[in-house]
């Protein structure tokens, strides 16, 4: 079967009779079976997906199919899907079955998307490499000795390797965009409050966002358009009207683009990424866009602020996993206190325990003002500085990551080096702005490189249109380069 870049291509063949959803699902199931070594899926809903495909084919035949007919998706193992397993990559939720479906997932199902399975991820979405899962690491399909990025690594690899057409991930500090860049696909983090978080297992509630991973900007735009909007189950989601993102992907006019000088010109960035990013900026200048380097005085404060606040929120959110109500319960417990301690020690992985301890420390009475309160103040300053930036510019462009995908095990012994993989992505989560990662070529070893576009709060409409424009511009430049060489 031919590979499809967009849902529109799939639906054209479905309408023409050259393809059925049953054939499409069978194709993906065969690919999953042939690529089990990638460890992208922790559970595959083979029979259920086939039944759903039959039902959607019937709807297509009688003209009642939804907008996502032909879309086969995978769900990161932090999204609730009623009647299915839900573990967040952790043994502490072993045997847990979701009692309801996440709003974002339900809205896709209502438009006839077909869910094919749940995907491997870093435990409780804590990680930048997908090495922290209790189900084992996910492997990058471009080079199986490399990580796929995290925490939505399984979701990115599934799209990269053609195991499903699209995936839903979650982005707390770059966990959709960073693996998308490592795997050469599209990853979108919407504005905080644009998509309901109801049914998403919380890591850090004021940072978490549900976002799509796709092979095209058009599909990402359509998925966000359908998922977004008010939800009675989530008081933090906006009631602001959802624009027709998928129908407004034509970019016109000249953009005002800023880039943080250190994010592009620093020697800490891999030479290939620095070169590719500068080439894109020069290409945009040549097209008549205003491209300006700027200083961002709080750049060094982004990661500390992010990790202080997210670990504090994680310490609180994960306190509910105690062996009393659901999931793993230690068989060695002798009283209530030992039940808590032994259950959490046995079932939480090293990285989750590390972040819970950090979060508990910064929330403790003696250190609350020194760390947590100060980090909240810095977060406000970062938000104000970012807002001033967008008074002058339409977009902030940067690399997604300082390096391409690194070797499995390379950074596991040095958490600080691992955390630095998020240096360019955390700003969007700290301030709540939307951002998208799009492919930007590859290094000399064929490992994908990504570039990030960040937009003003609730600026998805223009951001997605510009991402489509930039993707087409890069493709055109690649064709010219290949022709001339």
Tab-separated table of C-alpha atoms in Angstrom:
chain	number	residue	atom	x	y	z
A	1	UNK	CA	0.000	0.000	0.000
A	2	UNK	CA	1.239	3.489	-0.824
A	3	UNK	CA	2.188	5.863	1.973
A	4	UNK	CA	-0.204	8.736	2.587
A	5	UNK	CA	1.050	12.124	3.723
A	6	UNK	CA	-2.345	13.628	4.521
A	7	UNK	CA	-5.817	12.511	5.528
A	8	UNK	CA	-7.159	14.295	2.438
A	9	UNK	CA	-5.218	11.849	0.238
A	10	UNK	CA	-6.636	8.896	2.182
A	11	UNK	CA	-10.186	10.217	1.906
A	12	UNK	CA	-9.815	10.792	-1.825
A	13	UNK	CA	-8.958	7.103	-2.311
A	14	UNK	CA	-11.720	6.060	0.094
A	15	UNK	CA	-14.283	7.997	-1.934
A	16	UNK	CA	-12.873	6.641	-5.198
A	17	UNK	CA	-13.130	3.050	-4.048
A	18	UNK	CA	-9.378	2.408	-4.299
A	19	UNK	CA	-9.119	2.005	-0.535
A	20	UNK	CA	-11.211	0.933	2.438
A	21	UNK	CA	-10.743	1.579	6.152
A	22	UNK	CA	-10.521	-2.187	6.631
A	23	UNK	CA	-7.536	-2.367	4.265
A	24	UNK	CA	-5.989	0.667	5.916
A	25	UNK	CA	-6.262	-0.798	9.426
A	26	UNK	CA	-4.890	-4.143	8.220
A	27	UNK	CA	-1.928	-2.320	6.689
A	28	UNK	CA	-1.111	-0.552	9.945
A	29	UNK	CA	-1.540	-3.730	11.990
A	30	UNK	CA	0.916	-5.506	9.693
A	31	UNK	CA	3.385	-2.640	10.110
A	32	UNK	CA	3.034	-2.762	13.884
A	33	UNK	CA	3.664	-6.505	13.852
A	34	UNK	CA	6.723	-6.096	11.636
A	35	UNK	CA	8.161	-3.317	13.807
A	36	UNK	CA	7.627	-4.652	17.311
A	37	UNK	CA	11.330	-4.105	18.009
A	38	UNK	CA	10.682	-0.341	18.030
A	39	UNK	CA	8.505	-0.835	21.139
A	40	UNK	CA	6.213	2.041	20.123
A	41	UNK	CA	2.959	0.417	21.276
A	42	UNK	CA	2.238	-1.098	24.683
A	43	UNK	CA	-1.189	-2.370	23.623
A	44	UNK	CA	-2.765	-2.807	20.187
A	45	UNK	CA	-6.545	-2.848	19.731
A	46	UNK	CA	-6.512	-5.099	16.658
A	47	UNK	CA	-10.037	-6.576	16.792
A	48	UNK	CA	-11.610	-3.332	17.943
A	49	UNK	CA	-9.869	-1.328	15.203
A	50	UNK	CA	-11.073	-3.791	12.543
A	51	UNK	CA	-14.653	-3.526	13.821
A	52	UNK	CA	-14.439	0.267	13.830
A	53	UNK	CA	-13.080	0.193	10.283
A	54	UNK	CA	-16.072	-1.857	9.080
A	55	UNK	CA	-18.440	0.641	10.725
A	56	UNK	CA	-16.681	3.648	9.172
A	57	UNK	CA	-16.670	2.025	5.728
A	58	UNK	CA	-20.453	1.635	6.037
A	59	UNK	CA	-20.781	5.313	6.967
A	60	UNK	CA	-18.659	6.312	3.976
A	61	UNK	CA	-20.887	4.213	1.709
A	62	UNK	CA	-24.083	5.879	2.943
A	63	UNK	CA	-22.632	9.392	3.158
A	64	UNK	CA	-22.735	9.857	6.935
A	65	UNK	CA	-19.019	9.577	7.766
A	66	UNK	CA	-17.365	12.138	10.023
A	67	UNK	CA	-14.546	14.524	9.138
A	68	UNK	CA	-11.863	12.076	10.357
A	69	UNK	CA	-13.044	9.006	8.458
A	70	UNK	CA	-9.869	7.163	7.455
A	71	UNK	CA	-7.771	8.647	10.265
A	72	UNK	CA	-6.096	5.815	12.210
A	73	UNK	CA	-4.562	7.191	15.396
A	74	UNK	CA	-2.598	6.019	18.407
A	75	UNK	CA	-2.920	7.406	21.920
A	76	UNK	CA	-0.055	8.155	24.273
A	77	UNK	CA	-0.422	6.046	27.402
A	78	UNK	CA	-1.548	9.036	29.470
A	79	UNK	CA	-4.887	9.585	27.700
A	80	UNK	CA	-7.990	7.959	29.086
A	81	UNK	CA	-9.971	5.714	26.729
A	82	UNK	CA	-12.911	4.049	28.450
A	83	UNK	CA	-12.593	0.311	28.927
A	84	UNK	CA	-8.920	0.245	27.937
A	85	UNK	CA	-5.725	-0.026	29.922
A	86	UNK	CA	-4.115	3.196	31.147
A	87	UNK	CA	-0.738	3.116	32.875
A	88	UNK	CA	1.258	6.265	32.024
A	89	UNK	CA	4.212	3.963	31.353
A	90	UNK	CA	4.261	3.000	35.040
A	91	UNK	CA	3.814	-0.155	37.067
A	92	UNK	CA	1.970	1.770	39.773
A	93	UNK	CA	-1.077	1.737	37.467
A	94	UNK	CA	-0.672	-1.905	36.473
A	95	UNK	CA	-4.095	-3.479	35.679
A	96	UNK	CA	-5.842	-0.071	35.772
A	97	UNK	CA	-8.723	0.304	33.282
A	98	UNK	CA	-9.883	3.775	32.272
A	99	UNK	CA	-13.452	4.467	33.488
A	100	UNK	CA	-14.114	7.264	30.969
A	101	UNK	CA	-12.769	8.756	27.742
A	102	UNK	CA	-10.752	11.974	27.559
A	103	UNK	CA	-12.637	14.843	25.927
A	104	UNK	CA	-9.998	15.285	23.205
A	105	UNK	CA	-10.130	11.579	22.356
A	106	UNK	CA	-13.936	11.490	22.387
A	107	UNK	CA	-14.157	14.391	19.957
A	108	UNK	CA	-11.931	12.521	17.509
A	109	UNK	CA	-13.980	9.342	17.899
A	110	UNK	CA	-17.152	11.340	17.273
A	111	UNK	CA	-15.688	12.308	13.876
A	112	UNK	CA	-14.944	8.646	13.066
A	113	UNK	CA	-11.240	8.470	13.870
A	114	UNK	CA	-10.123	4.888	14.543
A	115	UNK	CA	-7.943	4.266	17.611
A	116	UNK	CA	-5.464	1.457	16.961
A	117	UNK	CA	-3.702	1.288	20.326
A	118	UNK	CA	-1.922	3.016	23.207
A	119	UNK	CA	1.659	4.109	22.837
A	120	UNK	CA	4.755	3.832	24.983
A	121	UNK	CA	5.967	6.921	26.849
A	122	UNK	CA	8.264	8.037	29.647
A	123	UNK	CA	6.727	7.183	33.011
A	124	UNK	CA	4.126	9.825	33.869
A	125	UNK	CA	5.451	11.812	30.884
A	126	UNK	CA	8.682	12.592	32.749
A	127	UNK	CA	11.598	12.400	30.354
A	128	UNK	CA	13.234	13.604	27.167
A	129	UNK	CA	14.269	10.274	25.652
A	130	UNK	CA	11.549	7.658	26.296
A	131	UNK	CA	14.040	5.608	28.312
A	132	UNK	CA	12.072	5.985	31.561
A	133	UNK	CA	9.122	3.765	30.631
A	134	UNK	CA	8.498	0.637	32.689
A	135	UNK	CA	7.797	-1.032	29.318
A	136	UNK	CA	11.369	-0.385	28.162
A	137	UNK	CA	12.774	2.244	25.781
A	138	UNK	CA	11.332	3.139	22.396
A	139	UNK	CA	13.791	3.025	19.475
A	140	UNK	CA	14.116	5.698	16.800
A	141	UNK	CA	13.140	4.211	13.424
A	142	UNK	CA	15.793	6.302	11.643
A	143	UNK	CA	18.524	4.631	13.725
A	144	UNK	CA	17.566	2.073	16.373
A	145	UNK	CA	20.650	2.896	18.445
A	146	UNK	CA	19.198	6.383	19.029
A	147	UNK	CA	16.443	7.637	21.309
A	148	UNK	CA	13.186	8.909	19.768
A	149	UNK	CA	12.868	11.805	22.214
A	150	UNK	CA	10.359	12.035	24.990
A	151	UNK	CA	8.097	11.790	26.641
A	152	UNK	CA	5.848	11.140	23.607
A	153	UNK	CA	8.505	8.972	21.952
A	154	UNK	CA	6.220	6.053	21.146
A	155	UNK	CA	3.691	8.420	19.579
A	156	UNK	CA	6.335	10.060	17.369
A	157	UNK	CA	7.924	6.783	16.261
A	158	UNK	CA	4.516	5.316	15.399
A	159	UNK	CA	3.937	8.149	12.909
A	160	UNK	CA	7.570	8.125	11.717
A	161	UNK	CA	7.506	4.378	10.979
A	162	UNK	CA	4.004	4.310	9.476
A	163	UNK	CA	2.394	2.329	12.316
A	164	UNK	CA	-0.563	4.723	12.341
A	165	UNK	CA	-1.457	7.895	10.482
A	166	UNK	CA	-1.335	10.254	13.491
A	167	UNK	CA	-0.864	10.219	17.244
A	168	UNK	CA	-2.013	12.178	20.257
A	169	UNK	CA	0.690	13.083	22.750
A	170	UNK	CA	1.042	15.406	25.707
A	171	UNK	CA	3.430	18.335	25.971
A	172	UNK	CA	4.549	19.612	29.398
A	173	UNK	CA	7.924	21.077	28.425
A	174	UNK	CA	8.370	19.956	24.826
A	175	UNK	CA	7.206	16.342	24.982
A	176	UNK	CA	5.382	16.535	21.646
A	177	UNK	CA	7.732	18.873	19.783
A	178	UNK	CA	11.082	17.370	20.856
A	179	UNK	CA	10.303	13.765	19.775
A	180	UNK	CA	8.685	15.120	16.604
A	181	UNK	CA	11.995	16.845	15.796
A	182	UNK	CA	14.032	13.721	16.611
A	183	UNK	CA	11.776	11.631	14.350
A	184	UNK	CA	11.258	14.030	11.452
A	185	UNK	CA	7.515	14.616	11.848
A	186	UNK	CA	5.170	17.490	12.824
A	187	UNK	CA	4.408	18.147	16.485
A	188	UNK	CA	2.090	20.865	17.821
A	189	UNK	CA	1.664	22.229	21.333
A	190	UNK	CA	-1.501	24.378	21.388
A	191	UNK	CA	-2.036	27.333	23.697
A	192	UNK	CA	-2.693	26.377	27.294
A	193	UNK	CA	-6.470	26.159	27.643
A	194	UNK	CA	-7.130	25.649	23.934
A	195	UNK	CA	-7.683	21.869	24.274
A	196	UNK	CA	-9.375	20.271	27.287
A	197	UNK	CA	-7.109	18.312	29.634
A	198	UNK	CA	-10.009	16.216	30.957
A	199	UNK	CA	-8.874	12.594	30.782
A	200	UNK	CA	-5.151	13.411	30.634
A	201	UNK	CA	-3.146	11.966	33.530
A	202	UNK	CA	-1.618	15.030	35.167
A	203	UNK	CA	2.109	15.585	35.444
A	204	UNK	CA	2.165	19.371	35.964
A	205	UNK	CA	-1.338	20.757	35.630
A	206	UNK	CA	-0.449	24.355	34.744
A	207	UNK	CA	1.912	23.198	31.957
A	208	UNK	CA	0.308	20.071	30.401
A	209	UNK	CA	-1.178	20.303	26.890
A	210	UNK	CA	-2.578	17.637	24.560
A	211	UNK	CA	-1.168	17.938	21.028
A	212	UNK	CA	-1.065	16.010	17.741
A	213	UNK	CA	1.872	14.364	15.990
A	214	UNK	CA	1.390	14.022	12.239
A	215	UNK	CA	3.180	13.929	8.898
A	216	UNK	CA	1.511	17.119	7.657
A	217	UNK	CA	0.577	20.518	9.045
A	218	UNK	CA	-2.868	20.128	7.463
A	219	UNK	CA	-3.675	17.065	9.566
A	220	UNK	CA	-2.357	18.691	12.740
A	221	UNK	CA	-4.536	21.735	12.072
A	222	UNK	CA	-7.613	19.573	11.547
A	223	UNK	CA	-7.017	17.551	14.713
A	224	UNK	CA	-6.595	20.669	16.879
A	225	UNK	CA	-9.662	22.243	15.290
A	226	UNK	CA	-11.769	19.228	16.254
A	227	UNK	CA	-10.298	18.746	19.746
A	228	UNK	CA	-10.337	22.402	20.812
A	229	UNK	CA	-13.112	24.306	22.495
A	230	UNK	CA	-15.089	24.638	25.704
A	231	UNK	CA	-15.573	21.623	27.946
A	232	UNK	CA	-17.773	21.445	31.039
A	233	UNK	CA	-15.359	18.900	32.534
A	234	UNK	CA	-12.365	21.284	32.478
A	235	UNK	CA	-12.646	24.735	34.051
A	236	UNK	CA	-9.252	25.787	32.643
A	237	UNK	CA	-10.239	25.382	28.995
A	238	UNK	CA	-11.160	28.498	27.023
A	239	UNK	CA	-14.692	29.170	25.767
A	240	UNK	CA	-13.226	31.297	22.960
A	241	UNK	CA	-14.504	30.290	19.531
A	242	UNK	CA	-12.298	27.825	17.645
A	243	UNK	CA	-11.188	29.113	14.221
A	244	UNK	CA	-11.265	26.863	11.166
A	245	UNK	CA	-7.522	26.187	11.258
A	246	UNK	CA	-7.633	23.539	8.539
A	247	UNK	CA	-9.330	25.901	6.063
A	248	UNK	CA	-6.898	28.782	6.564
A	249	UNK	CA	-3.472	27.338	5.809
A	250	UNK	CA	-2.632	29.785	3.018
A	251	UNK	CA	-0.009	32.276	4.221
A	252	UNK	CA	0.071	35.726	2.639
A	253	UNK	CA	2.058	38.836	3.433
A	254	UNK	CA	5.387	39.367	5.129
A	255	UNK	CA	6.062	38.151	8.662
A	256	UNK	CA	8.030	39.854	11.419
A	257	UNK	CA	10.278	37.112	12.775
A	258	UNK	CA	12.512	37.280	15.800
A	259	UNK	CA	15.042	34.764	16.975
A	260	UNK	CA	16.954	34.667	20.256
A	261	UNK	CA	20.576	35.129	19.310
A	262	UNK	CA	21.895	32.543	21.800
A	263	UNK	CA	19.410	29.924	20.579
A	264	UNK	CA	20.918	29.999	17.101
A	265	UNK	CA	24.503	31.216	17.355
A	266	UNK	CA	25.645	29.439	20.520
A	267	UNK	CA	28.547	26.996	20.277
A	268	UNK	CA	26.561	24.655	22.533
A	269	UNK	CA	24.297	23.840	19.600
A	270	UNK	CA	25.295	21.076	17.193
A	271	UNK	CA	26.888	22.596	14.052
A	272	UNK	CA	24.378	20.943	11.690
A	273	UNK	CA	21.425	22.350	13.635
A	274	UNK	CA	22.967	25.824	13.792
A	275	UNK	CA	23.643	25.742	10.050
A	276	UNK	CA	20.188	24.463	9.114
A	277	UNK	CA	18.478	27.055	11.318
A	278	UNK	CA	20.523	29.927	9.888
A	279	UNK	CA	19.769	28.718	6.361
A	280	UNK	CA	16.022	28.851	7.085
A	281	UNK	CA	16.324	32.358	8.532
A	282	UNK	CA	18.305	33.492	5.479
A	283	UNK	CA	15.738	31.868	3.207
A	284	UNK	CA	12.968	33.791	4.945
A	285	UNK	CA	14.919	37.047	4.598
A	286	UNK	CA	15.330	36.354	0.891
A	287	UNK	CA	11.546	35.935	0.661
A	288	UNK	CA	11.106	39.448	2.054
A	289	UNK	CA	10.269	38.670	5.668
A	290	UNK	CA	11.739	40.764	8.462
A	291	UNK	CA	14.151	38.571	10.446
A	292	UNK	CA	15.763	40.087	13.535
A	293	UNK	CA	18.079	38.706	16.231
A	294	UNK	CA	17.072	39.678	19.782
A	295	UNK	CA	18.346	39.244	23.310
A	296	UNK	CA	16.184	37.392	25.820
A	297	UNK	CA	17.567	38.262	29.274
A	298	UNK	CA	15.715	35.488	31.081
A	299	UNK	CA	16.865	32.634	28.833
A	300	UNK	CA	19.037	31.100	31.569
A	301	UNK	CA	16.085	31.145	33.969
A	302	UNK	CA	13.744	29.084	31.793
A	303	UNK	CA	14.902	25.574	32.713
A	304	UNK	CA	15.275	26.204	36.483
A	305	UNK	CA	11.834	27.836	36.586
A	306	UNK	CA	10.308	25.007	34.608
A	307	UNK	CA	11.779	22.201	36.713
A	308	UNK	CA	11.061	23.830	40.079
A	309	UNK	CA	7.405	24.394	39.219
A	310	UNK	CA	6.751	21.131	37.370
A	311	UNK	CA	8.343	18.971	40.058
A	312	UNK	CA	6.304	20.814	42.702
A	313	UNK	CA	3.095	20.143	40.776
A	314	UNK	CA	4.132	16.539	40.131
A	315	UNK	CA	4.739	15.993	43.857
A	316	UNK	CA	1.153	17.034	44.498
A	317	UNK	CA	-0.469	15.312	41.500
A	318	UNK	CA	1.244	11.955	42.068
A	319	UNK	CA	0.348	11.777	45.757
A	320	UNK	CA	-2.895	10.041	44.740
A	321	UNK	CA	-0.949	6.951	43.618
A	322	UNK	CA	-0.561	5.284	46.996
A	323	UNK	CA	-1.788	1.690	46.649
A	324	UNK	CA	-5.073	2.363	48.428
A	325	UNK	CA	-7.611	2.899	45.652
A	326	UNK	CA	-6.222	1.480	42.408
A	327	UNK	CA	-3.185	0.091	40.655
A	328	UNK	CA	-0.221	-1.608	42.321
A	329	UNK	CA	-0.317	-2.402	46.039
A	330	UNK	CA	2.742	-3.737	47.836
A	331	UNK	CA	2.393	-7.269	49.205
A	332	UNK	CA	5.048	-6.449	51.825
A	333	UNK	CA	3.058	-3.742	53.629
A	334	UNK	CA	2.326	-4.252	57.338
A	335	UNK	CA	0.520	-0.986	58.151
A	336	UNK	CA	-0.744	2.145	56.379
A	337	UNK	CA	2.588	3.959	56.437
A	338	UNK	CA	4.499	0.983	55.051
A	339	UNK	CA	1.762	0.540	52.415
A	340	UNK	CA	2.431	4.044	51.107
A	341	UNK	CA	6.224	3.764	51.229
A	342	UNK	CA	6.605	0.267	49.828
A	343	UNK	CA	3.984	0.677	47.095
A	344	UNK	CA	5.500	3.901	45.783
A	345	UNK	CA	9.086	2.663	46.114
A	346	UNK	CA	8.350	-0.586	44.279
A	347	UNK	CA	6.246	0.839	41.450
A	348	UNK	CA	7.645	4.286	40.678
A	349	UNK	CA	10.766	4.460	38.500
A	350	UNK	CA	13.932	6.380	39.331
A	351	UNK	CA	13.086	9.541	37.388
A	352	UNK	CA	9.584	9.804	38.863
A	353	UNK	CA	10.938	9.370	42.384
A	354	UNK	CA	13.624	11.973	41.663
A	355	UNK	CA	11.051	14.552	40.554
A	356	UNK	CA	8.687	13.818	43.433
A	357	UNK	CA	11.556	14.324	45.891
A	358	UNK	CA	12.611	17.573	44.203
A	359	UNK	CA	9.036	18.817	44.204
A	360	UNK	CA	8.474	17.896	47.832
A	361	UNK	CA	11.698	19.700	48.749
A	362	UNK	CA	10.787	22.976	46.999
A	363	UNK	CA	7.316	22.895	48.598
A	364	UNK	CA	8.629	22.250	52.101
A	365	UNK	CA	8.094	24.954	54.733
A	366	UNK	CA	11.758	25.957	54.975
A	367	UNK	CA	12.306	26.303	51.205
A	368	UNK	CA	8.883	27.265	49.793
A	369	UNK	CA	9.671	30.996	49.459
A	370	UNK	CA	13.257	30.451	48.354
A	371	UNK	CA	12.322	28.176	45.465
A	372	UNK	CA	8.635	27.803	44.634
A	373	UNK	CA	7.549	31.395	45.278
A	374	UNK	CA	10.603	32.790	43.496
A	375	UNK	CA	10.020	30.496	40.510
A	376	UNK	CA	6.422	31.725	40.233
A	377	UNK	CA	7.688	35.305	40.176
A	378	UNK	CA	10.208	34.466	37.467
A	379	UNK	CA	7.467	32.716	35.494
A	380	UNK	CA	5.474	35.949	35.547
A	381	UNK	CA	8.530	37.904	34.371
A	382	UNK	CA	9.131	35.416	31.537
A	383	UNK	CA	5.491	35.774	30.516
A	384	UNK	CA	5.753	39.569	30.495
A	385	UNK	CA	9.020	39.508	28.534
A	386	UNK	CA	7.521	37.071	26.004
A	387	UNK	CA	4.441	39.260	25.647
A	388	UNK	CA	6.673	42.270	24.905
A	389	UNK	CA	8.488	40.204	22.289
A	390	UNK	CA	5.211	39.482	20.495
A	391	UNK	CA	4.323	43.178	20.521
A	392	UNK	CA	7.156	43.515	17.985
A	393	UNK	CA	7.125	40.173	16.167
A	394	UNK	CA	4.672	37.665	14.722
A	395	UNK	CA	6.783	34.584	15.458
A	396	UNK	CA	9.758	33.396	17.455
A	397	UNK	CA	11.835	30.887	15.509
A	398	UNK	CA	14.429	28.604	17.083
A	399	UNK	CA	15.839	25.106	16.870
A	400	UNK	CA	13.678	22.533	18.641
A	401	UNK	CA	16.658	20.840	20.290
A	402	UNK	CA	20.376	21.596	20.699
A	403	UNK	CA	21.327	18.255	19.098
A	404	UNK	CA	19.855	15.513	16.971
A	405	UNK	CA	18.728	12.259	18.619
A	406	UNK	CA	21.412	10.995	20.964
A	407	UNK	CA	22.458	7.396	21.613
A	408	UNK	CA	20.401	5.286	24.010
A	409	UNK	CA	22.015	5.352	27.445
A	410	UNK	CA	24.222	8.343	26.615
A	411	UNK	CA	22.623	10.733	29.109
A	412	UNK	CA	20.869	8.484	31.609
A	413	UNK	CA	23.629	8.901	34.197
A	414	UNK	CA	23.524	12.698	33.992
A	415	UNK	CA	19.990	14.055	34.508
A	416	UNK	CA	21.134	17.665	34.040
A	417	UNK	CA	22.404	16.915	30.527
A	418	UNK	CA	19.119	15.171	29.800
A	419	UNK	CA	17.133	18.183	31.020
A	420	UNK	CA	19.073	20.454	28.640
A	421	UNK	CA	17.374	18.692	25.710
A	422	UNK	CA	14.295	20.816	26.570
A	423	UNK	CA	16.078	24.185	26.632
A	424	UNK	CA	14.335	25.596	23.540
A	425	UNK	CA	10.900	24.067	24.111
A	426	UNK	CA	10.088	24.903	27.753
A	427	UNK	CA	9.432	28.607	27.160
A	428	UNK	CA	6.152	27.875	25.352
A	429	UNK	CA	4.936	25.848	28.343
A	430	UNK	CA	6.129	28.347	30.958
A	431	UNK	CA	4.132	31.122	29.266
A	432	UNK	CA	1.305	29.023	27.737
A	433	UNK	CA	1.908	30.046	24.111
A	434	UNK	CA	1.434	27.733	21.108
A	435	UNK	CA	4.425	26.272	19.268
A	436	UNK	CA	4.990	23.837	16.421
A	437	UNK	CA	7.975	21.714	15.410
A	438	UNK	CA	8.414	21.051	11.692
A	439	UNK	CA	11.103	18.998	9.920
A	440	UNK	CA	14.159	20.928	8.782
A	441	UNK	CA	16.361	18.440	6.962
A	442	UNK	CA	18.821	16.058	8.584
A	443	UNK	CA	22.434	15.810	9.699
A	444	UNK	CA	25.223	13.967	7.868
A	445	UNK	CA	24.104	10.690	9.482
A	446	UNK	CA	20.533	11.062	8.260
A	447	UNK	CA	19.103	11.939	11.687
A	448	UNK	CA	16.194	14.399	11.471
A	449	UNK	CA	16.486	18.046	12.484
A	450	UNK	CA	13.505	20.185	13.472
A	451	UNK	CA	12.771	23.895	13.638
A	452	UNK	CA	10.300	25.516	16.027
A	453	UNK	CA	7.811	28.318	15.450
A	454	UNK	CA	6.273	29.940	18.534
A	455	UNK	CA	3.360	32.359	18.264
A	456	UNK	CA	1.416	34.727	20.533
A	457	UNK	CA	-1.103	33.255	22.960
A	458	UNK	CA	-4.015	31.762	20.999
A	459	UNK	CA	-2.161	32.515	17.764
A	460	UNK	CA	-2.578	29.025	16.304
A	461	UNK	CA	-4.366	30.285	13.185
A	462	UNK	CA	-1.399	32.277	11.874
A	463	UNK	CA	1.176	29.878	13.328
A	464	UNK	CA	-0.195	26.857	11.494
A	465	UNK	CA	-0.506	28.797	8.237
A	466	UNK	CA	3.105	29.948	8.549
A	467	UNK	CA	4.227	26.401	9.445
A	468	UNK	CA	2.586	25.171	6.234
A	469	UNK	CA	4.295	27.959	4.286
A	470	UNK	CA	7.686	27.183	5.843
A	471	UNK	CA	7.284	23.464	5.140
A	472	UNK	CA	6.570	24.193	1.474
A	473	UNK	CA	9.467	26.655	1.324
A	474	UNK	CA	11.865	24.063	2.761
A	475	UNK	CA	10.616	21.415	0.350
A	476	UNK	CA	11.080	23.757	-2.608
A	477	UNK	CA	14.611	24.611	-1.462
A	478	UNK	CA	15.437	20.919	-1.048
A	479	UNK	CA	14.293	20.218	-4.619
A	480	UNK	CA	16.419	23.074	-5.968
A	481	UNK	CA	19.427	21.868	-3.943
A	482	UNK	CA	19.068	18.278	-5.140
A	483	UNK	CA	18.601	19.367	-8.751
A	484	UNK	CA	21.696	21.587	-8.683
A	485	UNK	CA	23.814	18.829	-7.116
